[in-house]
PDB file of C-alpha atoms in Angstrom:
ATOM      1  CA  UNK B  43     -29.021 -63.373 110.027  1.00  0.00           C
ATOM      2  CA  UNK B  44     -31.993 -64.568 112.522  1.00  0.00           C
ATOM      3  CA  UNK B  45     -35.148 -65.160 111.871  1.00  0.00           C
ATOM      4  CA  UNK B  46     -36.390 -61.345 112.251  1.00  0.00           C
ATOM      5  CA  UNK B  47     -33.749 -59.889 110.425  1.00  0.00           C
ATOM      6  CA  UNK B  48     -34.270 -62.166 107.622  1.00  0.00           C
ATOM      7  CA  UNK B  49     -38.075 -60.920 107.225  1.00  0.00           C
ATOM      8  CA  UNK B  50     -37.167 -57.700 108.025  1.00  0.00           C
ATOM      9  CA  UNK B  51     -34.665 -57.780 104.500  1.00  0.00           C
ATOM     10  CA  UNK B  52     -37.486 -59.629 102.908  1.00  0.00           C
ATOM     11  CA  UNK B  53     -40.069 -57.078 103.914  1.00  0.00           C
ATOM     12  CA  UNK B  54     -37.565 -54.185 102.844  1.00  0.00           C
ATOM     13  CA  UNK B  55     -36.434 -56.251  99.703  1.00  0.00           C
ATOM     14  CA  UNK B  56     -40.293 -56.689  98.396  1.00  0.00           C
ATOM     15  CA  UNK B  57     -40.758 -52.355  99.354  1.00  0.00           C
ATOM     16  CA  UNK B  58     -38.070 -51.433  97.041  1.00  0.00           C
ATOM     17  CA  UNK B  59     -39.308 -54.298  94.041  1.00  0.00           C
ATOM     18  CA  UNK B  60     -42.605 -52.879  94.509  1.00  0.00           C
ATOM     19  CA  UNK B  61     -41.605 -48.972  94.714  1.00  0.00           C
ATOM     20  CA  UNK B  62     -43.565 -48.861  97.805  1.00  0.00           C
ATOM     21  CA  UNK B  63     -40.197 -46.478  99.746  1.00  0.00           C
ATOM     22  CA  UNK B  64     -39.542 -42.852  99.454  1.00  0.00           C
ATOM     23  CA  UNK B  65     -37.241 -42.079  96.911  1.00  0.00           C
ATOM     24  CA  UNK B  66     -35.189 -39.506  98.695  1.00  0.00           C
ATOM     25  CA  UNK B  67     -32.310 -38.478  96.602  1.00  0.00           C
ATOM     26  CA  UNK B  68     -33.151 -40.861  93.824  1.00  0.00           C
ATOM     27  CA  UNK B  69     -36.494 -39.126  93.217  1.00  0.00           C
ATOM     28  CA  UNK B  70     -37.919 -38.546  89.673  1.00  0.00           C
ATOM     29  CA  UNK B  71     -36.725 -34.658  88.540  1.00  0.00           C
ATOM     30  CA  UNK B  72     -38.507 -32.550  86.360  1.00  0.00           C
ATOM     31  CA  UNK B  73     -37.168 -29.387  84.471  1.00  0.00           C
ATOM     32  CA  UNK B  74     -39.956 -27.136  86.231  1.00  0.00           C
ATOM     33  CA  UNK B  75     -39.497 -28.658  90.032  1.00  0.00           C
ATOM     34  CA  UNK B  76     -38.238 -26.185  92.535  1.00  0.00           C
ATOM     35  CA  UNK B  77     -36.705 -27.210  95.468  1.00  0.00           C
ATOM     36  CA  UNK B  78     -36.650 -25.962  99.098  1.00  0.00           C
ATOM     37  CA  UNK B  79     -33.841 -27.119 100.711  1.00  0.00           C
ATOM     38  CA  UNK B  80     -32.172 -26.817 103.757  1.00  0.00           C
ATOM     39  CA  UNK B  81     -30.125 -28.413 106.254  1.00  0.00           C
ATOM     40  CA  UNK B  82     -32.481 -30.144 108.445  1.00  0.00           C
ATOM     41  CA  UNK B  83     -34.063 -27.761 111.421  1.00  0.00           C
ATOM     42  CA  UNK B  84     -33.301 -24.626 109.631  1.00  0.00           C
ATOM     43  CA  UNK B  85     -36.860 -23.660 108.351  1.00  0.00           C
ATOM     44  CA  UNK B  86     -37.831 -25.827 105.591  1.00  0.00           C
ATOM     45  CA  UNK B  87     -41.189 -26.533 107.110  1.00  0.00           C
ATOM     46  CA  UNK B  88     -42.091 -22.865 107.337  1.00  0.00           C
ATOM     47  CA  UNK B  89     -40.791 -22.442 103.659  1.00  0.00           C
ATOM     48  CA  UNK B  90     -43.153 -24.776 102.611  1.00  0.00           C
ATOM     49  CA  UNK B  91     -45.926 -23.093 104.111  1.00  0.00           C
ATOM     50  CA  UNK B  92     -44.835 -19.614 102.564  1.00  0.00           C
ATOM     51  CA  UNK B  93     -44.328 -21.210  99.399  1.00  0.00           C
ATOM     52  CA  UNK B  94     -47.601 -23.453  99.477  1.00  0.00           C
ATOM     53  CA  UNK B  95     -50.121 -19.886 100.383  1.00  0.00           C
ATOM     54  CA  UNK B  96     -48.045 -18.312  97.965  1.00  0.00           C
ATOM     55  CA  UNK B  97     -48.947 -20.802  95.063  1.00  0.00           C
ATOM     56  CA  UNK B  98     -52.247 -21.417  96.263  1.00  0.00           C
ATOM     57  CA  UNK B  99     -54.059 -18.133  97.914  1.00  0.00           C
ATOM     58  CA  UNK B 100     -57.464 -19.868  97.678  1.00  0.00           C
ATOM     59  CA  UNK B 101     -56.452 -22.998  99.894  1.00  0.00           C
ATOM     60  CA  UNK B 102     -54.430 -22.307 102.548  1.00  0.00           C
ATOM     61  CA  UNK B 103     -52.003 -24.541 103.424  1.00  0.00           C
ATOM     62  CA  UNK B 104     -52.439 -27.178 106.523  1.00  0.00           C
ATOM     63  CA  UNK B 105     -50.379 -29.688 108.725  1.00  0.00           C
ATOM     64  CA  UNK B 106     -53.377 -31.999 107.368  1.00  0.00           C
ATOM     65  CA  UNK B 107     -52.163 -31.592 103.019  1.00  0.00           C
ATOM     66  CA  UNK B 108     -49.005 -30.207 103.120  1.00  0.00           C
ATOM     67  CA  UNK B 109     -47.521 -33.772 102.275  1.00  0.00           C
ATOM     68  CA  UNK B 110     -49.761 -34.204  99.376  1.00  0.00           C
ATOM     69  CA  UNK B 111     -49.820 -30.144  98.344  1.00  0.00           C
ATOM     70  CA  UNK B 112     -46.063 -29.283  99.106  1.00  0.00           C
ATOM     71  CA  UNK B 113     -44.655 -32.650  99.219  1.00  0.00           C
ATOM     72  CA  UNK B 114     -41.211 -34.193 100.635  1.00  0.00           C
ATOM     73  CA  UNK B 115     -39.057 -36.051  98.856  1.00  0.00           C
ATOM     74  CA  UNK B 116     -39.293 -38.671 101.976  1.00  0.00           C
ATOM     75  CA  UNK B 117     -42.691 -39.023 102.582  1.00  0.00           C
ATOM     76  CA  UNK B 118     -44.444 -40.813  99.797  1.00  0.00           C
ATOM     77  CA  UNK B 119     -43.210 -43.101  96.905  1.00  0.00           C
ATOM     78  CA  UNK B 120     -41.758 -41.710  93.772  1.00  0.00           C
ATOM     79  CA  UNK B 121     -45.034 -43.023  91.697  1.00  0.00           C
ATOM     80  CA  UNK B 122     -47.054 -40.972  94.275  1.00  0.00           C
ATOM     81  CA  UNK B 123     -44.328 -37.702  94.024  1.00  0.00           C
ATOM     82  CA  UNK B 124     -45.032 -38.190  89.980  1.00  0.00           C
ATOM     83  CA  UNK B 125     -48.780 -37.575  90.195  1.00  0.00           C
ATOM     84  CA  UNK B 126     -48.392 -34.473  91.781  1.00  0.00           C
ATOM     85  CA  UNK B 127     -49.503 -31.889  89.651  1.00  0.00           C
ATOM     86  CA  UNK B 128     -46.823 -29.560  87.972  1.00  0.00           C
ATOM     87  CA  UNK B 129     -44.814 -27.656  88.486  1.00  0.00           C
ATOM     88  CA  UNK B 130     -44.136 -29.190  91.724  1.00  0.00           C
ATOM     89  CA  UNK B 131     -43.007 -27.706  94.770  1.00  0.00           C
ATOM     90  CA  UNK B 132     -40.277 -30.168  96.693  1.00  0.00           C
ATOM     91  CA  UNK B 133     -39.006 -30.319 100.044  1.00  0.00           C
ATOM     92  CA  UNK B 134     -35.487 -31.631 100.198  1.00  0.00           C
ATOM     93  CA  UNK B 135     -32.655 -32.062 102.903  1.00  0.00           C
ATOM     94  CA  UNK B 136     -30.247 -33.452 100.341  1.00  0.00           C
ATOM     95  CA  UNK B 137     -26.458 -31.563 100.046  1.00  0.00           C
ATOM     96  CA  UNK B 138     -25.840 -30.507  96.550  1.00  0.00           C
ATOM     97  CA  UNK B 139     -27.762 -32.832  94.360  1.00  0.00           C
ATOM     98  CA  UNK B 140     -26.949 -32.011  90.227  1.00  0.00           C
ATOM     99  CA  UNK B 141     -30.654 -32.855  89.265  1.00  0.00           C
ATOM    100  CA  UNK B 142     -32.127 -29.731  90.784  1.00  0.00           C
ATOM    101  CA  UNK B 143     -31.746 -26.956  88.402  1.00  0.00           C
ATOM    102  CA  UNK B 144     -34.125 -24.293  90.212  1.00  0.00           C
ATOM    103  CA  UNK B 145     -33.521 -24.000  94.252  1.00  0.00           C
ATOM    104  CA  UNK B 146     -34.905 -21.921  97.097  1.00  0.00           C
ATOM    105  CA  UNK B 147     -32.182 -22.387  99.545  1.00  0.00           C
ATOM    106  CA  UNK B 148     -32.262 -21.741 103.574  1.00  0.00           C
ATOM    107  CA  UNK B 149     -29.158 -21.537 106.152  1.00  0.00           C
ATOM    108  CA  UNK B 150     -29.440 -20.864 109.357  1.00  0.00           C
ATOM    109  CA  UNK B 151     -27.183 -20.075 112.639  1.00  0.00           C
ATOM    110  CA  UNK B 152     -25.624 -23.220 112.983  1.00  0.00           C
ATOM    111  CA  UNK B 153     -25.916 -22.481 116.746  1.00  0.00           C
ATOM    112  CA  UNK B 154     -29.707 -22.158 116.809  1.00  0.00           C
ATOM    113  CA  UNK B 155     -29.886 -25.094 114.375  1.00  0.00           C
ATOM    114  CA  UNK B 156     -28.027 -27.426 117.023  1.00  0.00           C
ATOM    115  CA  UNK B 157     -30.900 -26.589 119.344  1.00  0.00           C
ATOM    116  CA  UNK B 158     -33.817 -27.211 117.443  1.00  0.00           C
ATOM    117  CA  UNK B 159     -32.550 -30.367 116.273  1.00  0.00           C
ATOM    118  CA  UNK B 160     -31.790 -31.446 119.745  1.00  0.00           C
ATOM    119  CA  UNK B 161     -35.445 -31.092 120.487  1.00  0.00           C
ATOM    120  CA  UNK B 162     -36.500 -32.747 117.357  1.00  0.00           C
ATOM    121  CA  UNK B 163     -34.353 -35.552 117.916  1.00  0.00           C
ATOM    122  CA  UNK B 164     -36.075 -35.732 121.038  1.00  0.00           C
ATOM    123  CA  UNK B 165     -39.770 -35.052 119.279  1.00  0.00           C
ATOM    124  CA  UNK B 166     -39.200 -37.939 116.719  1.00  0.00           C
ATOM    125  CA  UNK B 167     -37.188 -40.342 119.288  1.00  0.00           C
ATOM    126  CA  UNK B 168     -33.885 -40.562 117.206  1.00  0.00           C
ATOM    127  CA  UNK B 169     -31.825 -40.206 120.065  1.00  0.00           C
ATOM    128  CA  UNK B 170     -32.608 -41.547 123.731  1.00  0.00           C
ATOM    129  CA  UNK B 171     -34.691 -39.362 126.319  1.00  0.00           C
ATOM    130  CA  UNK B 172     -32.101 -38.846 128.694  1.00  0.00           C
ATOM    131  CA  UNK B 173     -29.787 -37.347 126.051  1.00  0.00           C
ATOM    132  CA  UNK B 174     -28.471 -33.930 127.166  1.00  0.00           C
ATOM    133  CA  UNK B 175     -27.765 -30.970 124.733  1.00  0.00           C
ATOM    134  CA  UNK B 176     -23.876 -31.122 126.001  1.00  0.00           C
ATOM    135  CA  UNK B 177     -23.755 -34.892 124.644  1.00  0.00           C
ATOM    136  CA  UNK B 178     -25.916 -33.810 121.644  1.00  0.00           C
ATOM    137  CA  UNK B 179     -23.895 -30.953 120.394  1.00  0.00           C
ATOM    138  CA  UNK B 180     -20.412 -32.591 119.769  1.00  0.00           C
ATOM    139  CA  UNK B 181     -22.262 -35.349 117.706  1.00  0.00           C
ATOM    140  CA  UNK B 182     -24.229 -32.476 115.639  1.00  0.00           C
ATOM    141  CA  UNK B 183     -20.913 -30.940 114.706  1.00  0.00           C
ATOM    142  CA  UNK B 184     -19.458 -34.608 113.999  1.00  0.00           C
ATOM    143  CA  UNK B 185     -22.555 -35.610 111.811  1.00  0.00           C
ATOM    144  CA  UNK B 186     -22.566 -38.443 114.162  1.00  0.00           C
ATOM    145  CA  UNK B 187     -26.897 -38.760 113.939  1.00  0.00           C
ATOM    146  CA  UNK B 188     -29.316 -41.015 112.356  1.00  0.00           C
ATOM    147  CA  UNK B 189     -30.302 -38.263 109.675  1.00  0.00           C
ATOM    148  CA  UNK B 190     -27.104 -38.599 107.094  1.00  0.00           C
ATOM    149  CA  UNK B 191     -26.800 -35.473 105.812  1.00  0.00           C
ATOM    150  CA  UNK B 192     -23.403 -34.448 106.922  1.00  0.00           C
ATOM    151  CA  UNK B 193     -22.340 -31.462 108.873  1.00  0.00           C
ATOM    152  CA  UNK B 194     -23.697 -28.027 108.804  1.00  0.00           C
ATOM    153  CA  UNK B 195     -20.909 -26.571 106.956  1.00  0.00           C
ATOM    154  CA  UNK B 196     -20.374 -28.950 104.572  1.00  0.00           C
ATOM    155  CA  UNK B 197     -23.981 -28.809 103.136  1.00  0.00           C
ATOM    156  CA  UNK B 198     -24.232 -25.174 103.052  1.00  0.00           C
ATOM    157  CA  UNK B 199     -20.840 -24.747 101.122  1.00  0.00           C
ATOM    158  CA  UNK B 200     -22.114 -27.760  98.877  1.00  0.00           C
ATOM    159  CA  UNK B 201     -25.007 -25.500  97.387  1.00  0.00           C
ATOM    160  CA  UNK B 202     -22.837 -22.262  97.513  1.00  0.00           C
ATOM    161  CA  UNK B 203     -20.197 -23.649  95.499  1.00  0.00           C
ATOM    162  CA  UNK B 204     -22.500 -25.146  93.071  1.00  0.00           C
ATOM    163  CA  UNK B 205     -24.905 -22.330  92.932  1.00  0.00           C
ATOM    164  CA  UNK B 206     -23.705 -20.814  89.476  1.00  0.00           C
ATOM    165  CA  UNK B 207     -24.470 -23.560  88.200  1.00  0.00           C
ATOM    166  CA  UNK B 208     -28.104 -23.919  88.928  1.00  0.00           C
ATOM    167  CA  UNK B 209     -30.623 -22.593  86.395  1.00  0.00           C
ATOM    168  CA  UNK B 210     -32.604 -20.909  89.069  1.00  0.00           C
ATOM    169  CA  UNK B 211     -30.899 -20.425  92.550  1.00  0.00           C
ATOM    170  CA  UNK B 212     -32.367 -18.163  95.438  1.00  0.00           C
ATOM    171  CA  UNK B 213     -30.708 -17.648  98.569  1.00  0.00           C
ATOM    172  CA  UNK B 214     -32.546 -17.123 101.911  1.00  0.00           C
ATOM    173  CA  UNK B 215     -31.305 -16.975 105.452  1.00  0.00           C
ATOM    174  CA  UNK B 216     -33.777 -17.563 108.664  1.00  0.00           C
ATOM    175  CA  UNK B 217     -32.844 -14.606 110.550  1.00  0.00           C
ATOM    176  CA  UNK B 218     -34.025 -12.299 107.645  1.00  0.00           C
ATOM    177  CA  UNK B 219     -37.270 -14.360 107.245  1.00  0.00           C
ATOM    178  CA  UNK B 220     -37.763 -13.451 110.488  1.00  0.00           C
ATOM    179  CA  UNK B 221     -36.940  -9.871 110.446  1.00  0.00           C
ATOM    180  CA  UNK B 222     -38.661  -9.058 107.059  1.00  0.00           C
ATOM    181  CA  UNK B 223     -40.922 -11.891 106.333  1.00  0.00           C
ATOM    182  CA  UNK B 224     -42.961 -10.050 103.783  1.00  0.00           C
ATOM    183  CA  UNK B 225     -39.891  -9.012 101.974  1.00  0.00           C
ATOM    184  CA  UNK B 226     -38.557 -12.432 101.492  1.00  0.00           C
ATOM    185  CA  UNK B 227     -42.017 -13.635 100.578  1.00  0.00           C
ATOM    186  CA  UNK B 228     -41.954 -11.252  97.732  1.00  0.00           C
ATOM    187  CA  UNK B 229     -38.598 -12.815  96.844  1.00  0.00           C
ATOM    188  CA  UNK B 230     -39.918 -16.446  96.985  1.00  0.00           C
ATOM    189  CA  UNK B 231     -42.865 -15.316  95.316  1.00  0.00           C
ATOM    190  CA  UNK B 232     -40.574 -13.821  92.011  1.00  0.00           C
ATOM    191  CA  UNK B 233     -38.652 -16.710  91.973  1.00  0.00           C
ATOM    192  CA  UNK B 234     -41.644 -19.003  91.702  1.00  0.00           C
ATOM    193  CA  UNK B 235     -43.288 -16.906  88.640  1.00  0.00           C
ATOM    194  CA  UNK B 236     -46.167 -15.556  90.829  1.00  0.00           C
ATOM    195  CA  UNK B 237     -47.391 -11.976  90.620  1.00  0.00           C
ATOM    196  CA  UNK B 238     -48.141 -11.451  94.174  1.00  0.00           C
ATOM    197  CA  UNK B 239     -49.493  -7.908  94.934  1.00  0.00           C
ATOM    198  CA  UNK B 240     -49.146  -6.667  98.652  1.00  0.00           C
ATOM    199  CA  UNK B 241     -52.864  -8.110 100.035  1.00  0.00           C
ATOM    200  CA  UNK B 242     -51.540 -11.601  98.390  1.00  0.00           C
ATOM    201  CA  UNK B 243     -48.326 -11.511 100.226  1.00  0.00           C
ATOM    202  CA  UNK B 244     -49.770 -10.478 103.815  1.00  0.00           C
ATOM    203  CA  UNK B 245     -51.811 -12.948 103.182  1.00  0.00           C
ATOM    204  CA  UNK B 246     -49.715 -15.941 103.013  1.00  0.00           C
ATOM    205  CA  UNK B 247     -46.936 -14.607 105.799  1.00  0.00           C
ATOM    206  CA  UNK B 248     -50.421 -14.362 107.902  1.00  0.00           C
ATOM    207  CA  UNK B 249     -51.291 -18.222 106.834  1.00  0.00           C
ATOM    208  CA  UNK B 250     -47.827 -19.045 107.310  1.00  0.00           C
ATOM    209  CA  UNK B 251     -47.365 -17.499 110.624  1.00  0.00           C
ATOM    210  CA  UNK B 252     -45.689 -19.358 113.525  1.00  0.00           C
ATOM    211  CA  UNK B 253     -48.745 -19.038 115.520  1.00  0.00           C
ATOM    212  CA  UNK B 254     -51.444 -20.418 112.893  1.00  0.00           C
ATOM    213  CA  UNK B 255     -48.671 -23.424 112.414  1.00  0.00           C
ATOM    214  CA  UNK B 256     -48.863 -24.280 116.091  1.00  0.00           C
ATOM    215  CA  UNK B 257     -52.694 -24.280 116.547  1.00  0.00           C
ATOM    216  CA  UNK B 258     -52.340 -26.387 112.984  1.00  0.00           C
ATOM    217  CA  UNK B 259     -49.951 -28.665 114.768  1.00  0.00           C
ATOM    218  CA  UNK B 260     -52.044 -29.146 117.905  1.00  0.00           C
ATOM    219  CA  UNK B 261     -55.456 -29.962 115.767  1.00  0.00           C
ATOM    220  CA  UNK B 262     -54.026 -31.643 112.680  1.00  0.00           C
ATOM    221  CA  UNK B 263     -51.176 -33.901 113.794  1.00  0.00           C
ATOM    222  CA  UNK B 264     -52.781 -36.883 113.553  1.00  0.00           C
ATOM    223  CA  UNK B 265     -53.394 -36.207 109.971  1.00  0.00           C
ATOM    224  CA  UNK B 266     -49.893 -35.209 109.333  1.00  0.00           C
ATOM    225  CA  UNK B 267     -47.307 -37.724 108.045  1.00  0.00           C
ATOM    226  CA  UNK B 268     -46.350 -40.847 110.079  1.00  0.00           C
ATOM    227  CA  UNK B 269     -43.338 -39.561 111.628  1.00  0.00           C
ATOM    228  CA  UNK B 270     -45.024 -37.246 113.704  1.00  0.00           C
ATOM    229  CA  UNK B 271     -48.008 -39.353 114.313  1.00  0.00           C
ATOM    230  CA  UNK B 272     -45.618 -41.999 116.121  1.00  0.00           C
ATOM    231  CA  UNK B 273     -43.808 -38.791 117.666  1.00  0.00           C
ATOM    232  CA  UNK B 274     -43.257 -37.637 121.455  1.00  0.00           C
ATOM    233  CA  UNK B 275     -46.830 -35.569 121.699  1.00  0.00           C
ATOM    234  CA  UNK B 276     -44.997 -33.686 124.913  1.00  0.00           C
ATOM    235  CA  UNK B 277     -42.537 -32.192 122.496  1.00  0.00           C
ATOM    236  CA  UNK B 278     -43.522 -29.467 120.155  1.00  0.00           C
ATOM    237  CA  UNK B 279     -42.658 -29.869 116.038  1.00  0.00           C
ATOM    238  CA  UNK B 280     -43.260 -25.750 116.004  1.00  0.00           C
ATOM    239  CA  UNK B 281     -41.254 -24.109 118.790  1.00  0.00           C
ATOM    240  CA  UNK B 282     -39.867 -20.594 119.283  1.00  0.00           C
ATOM    241  CA  UNK B 283     -39.570 -19.577 116.005  1.00  0.00           C
ATOM    242  CA  UNK B 284     -37.032 -17.361 116.995  1.00  0.00           C
ATOM    243  CA  UNK B 285     -33.232 -16.404 116.444  1.00  0.00           C
ATOM    244  CA  UNK B 286     -30.628 -16.477 119.018  1.00  0.00           C
ATOM    245  CA  UNK B 287     -32.274 -19.175 120.961  1.00  0.00           C
ATOM    246  CA  UNK B 288     -29.037 -20.562 121.307  1.00  0.00           C
ATOM    247  CA  UNK B 289     -27.737 -18.096 123.845  1.00  0.00           C
ATOM    248  CA  UNK B 290     -30.463 -19.289 126.415  1.00  0.00           C
ATOM    249  CA  UNK B 291     -29.942 -23.044 125.507  1.00  0.00           C
ATOM    250  CA  UNK B 292     -25.925 -23.584 124.898  1.00  0.00           C
ATOM    251  CA  UNK B 293     -23.221 -23.372 127.377  1.00  0.00           C
ATOM    252  CA  UNK B 294     -20.483 -21.053 126.221  1.00  0.00           C
ATOM    253  CA  UNK B 295     -18.004 -24.396 125.759  1.00  0.00           C
ATOM    254  CA  UNK B 296     -20.598 -25.868 123.500  1.00  0.00           C
ATOM    255  CA  UNK B 297     -20.964 -22.157 121.280  1.00  0.00           C
ATOM    256  CA  UNK B 298     -16.888 -22.356 121.064  1.00  0.00           C
ATOM    257  CA  UNK B 299     -16.930 -25.848 119.940  1.00  0.00           C
ATOM    258  CA  UNK B 300     -19.306 -24.958 117.052  1.00  0.00           C
ATOM    259  CA  UNK B 301     -17.850 -21.588 116.098  1.00  0.00           C
ATOM    260  CA  UNK B 302     -14.263 -23.353 116.391  1.00  0.00           C
ATOM    261  CA  UNK B 303     -15.307 -25.746 113.948  1.00  0.00           C
ATOM    262  CA  UNK B 304     -17.563 -23.362 111.043  1.00  0.00           C
ATOM    263  CA  UNK B 305     -16.425 -19.996 112.381  1.00  0.00           C
ATOM    264  CA  UNK B 306     -15.430 -18.587 108.901  1.00  0.00           C
ATOM    265  CA  UNK B 307     -18.356 -19.987 107.135  1.00  0.00           C
ATOM    266  CA  UNK B 308     -20.914 -18.414 110.103  1.00  0.00           C
ATOM    267  CA  UNK B 309     -18.857 -15.216 109.702  1.00  0.00           C
ATOM    268  CA  UNK B 310     -19.061 -14.485 105.988  1.00  0.00           C
ATOM    269  CA  UNK B 311     -22.938 -15.272 106.247  1.00  0.00           C
ATOM    270  CA  UNK B 312     -23.512 -12.786 109.131  1.00  0.00           C
ATOM    271  CA  UNK B 313     -23.024 -14.152 111.783  1.00  0.00           C
ATOM    272  CA  UNK B 314     -21.413 -13.108 114.650  1.00  0.00           C
ATOM    273  CA  UNK B 315     -18.989 -14.976 116.665  1.00  0.00           C
ATOM    274  CA  UNK B 316     -18.977 -14.875 120.365  1.00  0.00           C
ATOM    275  CA  UNK B 317     -16.006 -16.500 121.570  1.00  0.00           C
ATOM    276  CA  UNK B 318     -12.962 -14.318 122.720  1.00  0.00           C
ATOM    277  CA  UNK B 319     -10.561 -14.340 119.809  1.00  0.00           C
ATOM    278  CA  UNK B 320      -7.964 -15.625 121.749  1.00  0.00           C
ATOM    279  CA  UNK B 321     -10.021 -18.672 122.577  1.00  0.00           C
ATOM    280  CA  UNK B 322     -10.875 -19.067 119.090  1.00  0.00           C
ATOM    281  CA  UNK B 323      -8.568 -22.077 117.250  1.00  0.00           C
ATOM    282  CA  UNK B 324      -7.436 -20.395 114.132  1.00  0.00           C
ATOM    283  CA  UNK B 325      -4.688 -22.426 113.677  1.00  0.00           C
ATOM    284  CA  UNK B 326      -6.959 -25.820 114.054  1.00  0.00           C
ATOM    285  CA  UNK B 327      -7.216 -28.072 111.247  1.00  0.00           C
ATOM    286  CA  UNK B 328     -11.195 -27.977 111.583  1.00  0.00           C
ATOM    287  CA  UNK B 329     -10.855 -23.867 111.006  1.00  0.00           C
ATOM    288  CA  UNK B 330      -8.534 -23.924 108.442  1.00  0.00           C
ATOM    289  CA  UNK B 331     -10.606 -26.119 106.179  1.00  0.00           C
ATOM    290  CA  UNK B 332     -13.817 -24.559 106.565  1.00  0.00           C
ATOM    291  CA  UNK B 333     -11.674 -21.383 105.531  1.00  0.00           C
ATOM    292  CA  UNK B 334     -10.135 -22.662 102.676  1.00  0.00           C
ATOM    293  CA  UNK B 335     -13.043 -23.813 101.686  1.00  0.00           C
ATOM    294  CA  UNK B 336     -15.029 -20.800 101.630  1.00  0.00           C
ATOM    295  CA  UNK B 337     -12.566 -19.088  99.893  1.00  0.00           C
ATOM    296  CA  UNK B 338     -12.482 -21.687  97.098  1.00  0.00           C
ATOM    297  CA  UNK B 339     -16.335 -21.159  96.131  1.00  0.00           C
ATOM    298  CA  UNK B 340     -16.484 -19.961  92.532  1.00  0.00           C
ATOM    299  CA  UNK B 341     -19.489 -17.969  93.248  1.00  0.00           C
ATOM    300  CA  UNK B 342     -18.072 -15.708  96.248  1.00  0.00           C
ATOM    301  CA  UNK B 343     -14.750 -14.681  95.022  1.00  0.00           C
ATOM    302  CA  UNK B 344     -15.619 -11.276  94.758  1.00  0.00           C
ATOM    303  CA  UNK B 345     -16.755  -8.807  97.617  1.00  0.00           C
ATOM    304  CA  UNK B 346     -19.333  -7.489  95.333  1.00  0.00           C
ATOM    305  CA  UNK B 347     -21.060 -11.437  95.212  1.00  0.00           C
ATOM    306  CA  UNK B 348     -20.599 -11.734  98.969  1.00  0.00           C
ATOM    307  CA  UNK B 349     -22.368  -8.758  99.345  1.00  0.00           C
ATOM    308  CA  UNK B 350     -25.324  -9.978  97.076  1.00  0.00           C
ATOM    309  CA  UNK B 351     -25.759 -13.141  98.676  1.00  0.00           C
ATOM    310  CA  UNK B 352     -26.517 -11.299 102.152  1.00  0.00           C
ATOM    311  CA  UNK B 353     -29.316  -9.323 100.837  1.00  0.00           C
TER     312      UNK B 353
END
């Protein structure tokens, strides 16, 4: 170990000892915590704004204060997190975590996740600036990225498999949020125990709109979290905020790779596959594994459960 590595190791050890590091999966959990969980780039920031604007209608959430009011388990020390007034609304990207008893889980079409993840990785310099989508998507499918949350399918199914064991669990699709934001916001409010009127729902939706978030990002990025402050300014964090962006961004080969890996789960969640049937590798190990995992989900054995999941 050279001097530089030794100094880095000593600094890390000191930060651990002084509890200066974000706790991530080791955060203290209280019984009334509500976790906003998703695979990265699936709409978690939008949910944070919606939840925050429902909980604090008189003081709309901004990028300048979202980390303090609807904090991420990756953004501050455990000591600071424990000082956040309860009930806490906490952002997490963790796969199934047994301590999380009250969970709002949001899922997004993985083809769109791949595109959004690519631009996010460019923004925060998680990949070289000359990286292409053609080289990124295979790594995304194989979970060969610097953020270690497993692959999309494993993440989603880890939460669906354990859904019956949670005290409260709300499953949302990003696409449904886009098509009927107010209705989905009403579900979130009910889950949070908030009596929301039509006016308060409309206000929360407006204060959480993509246009407002883009404006806040431009004016408040210096006040946001440290990672964003150090990121590329030429790549926005709040981008298209729409579904099916993958149709213009991904080649047929990249779409086929994603669908061949996670097709059974995508179909079950209402995401139509576009790869011709004869090109789908339904006998491949990846397809069979995904199909077997989905069939084994205890909460989805009956058709009625499956329909309820997608309402």
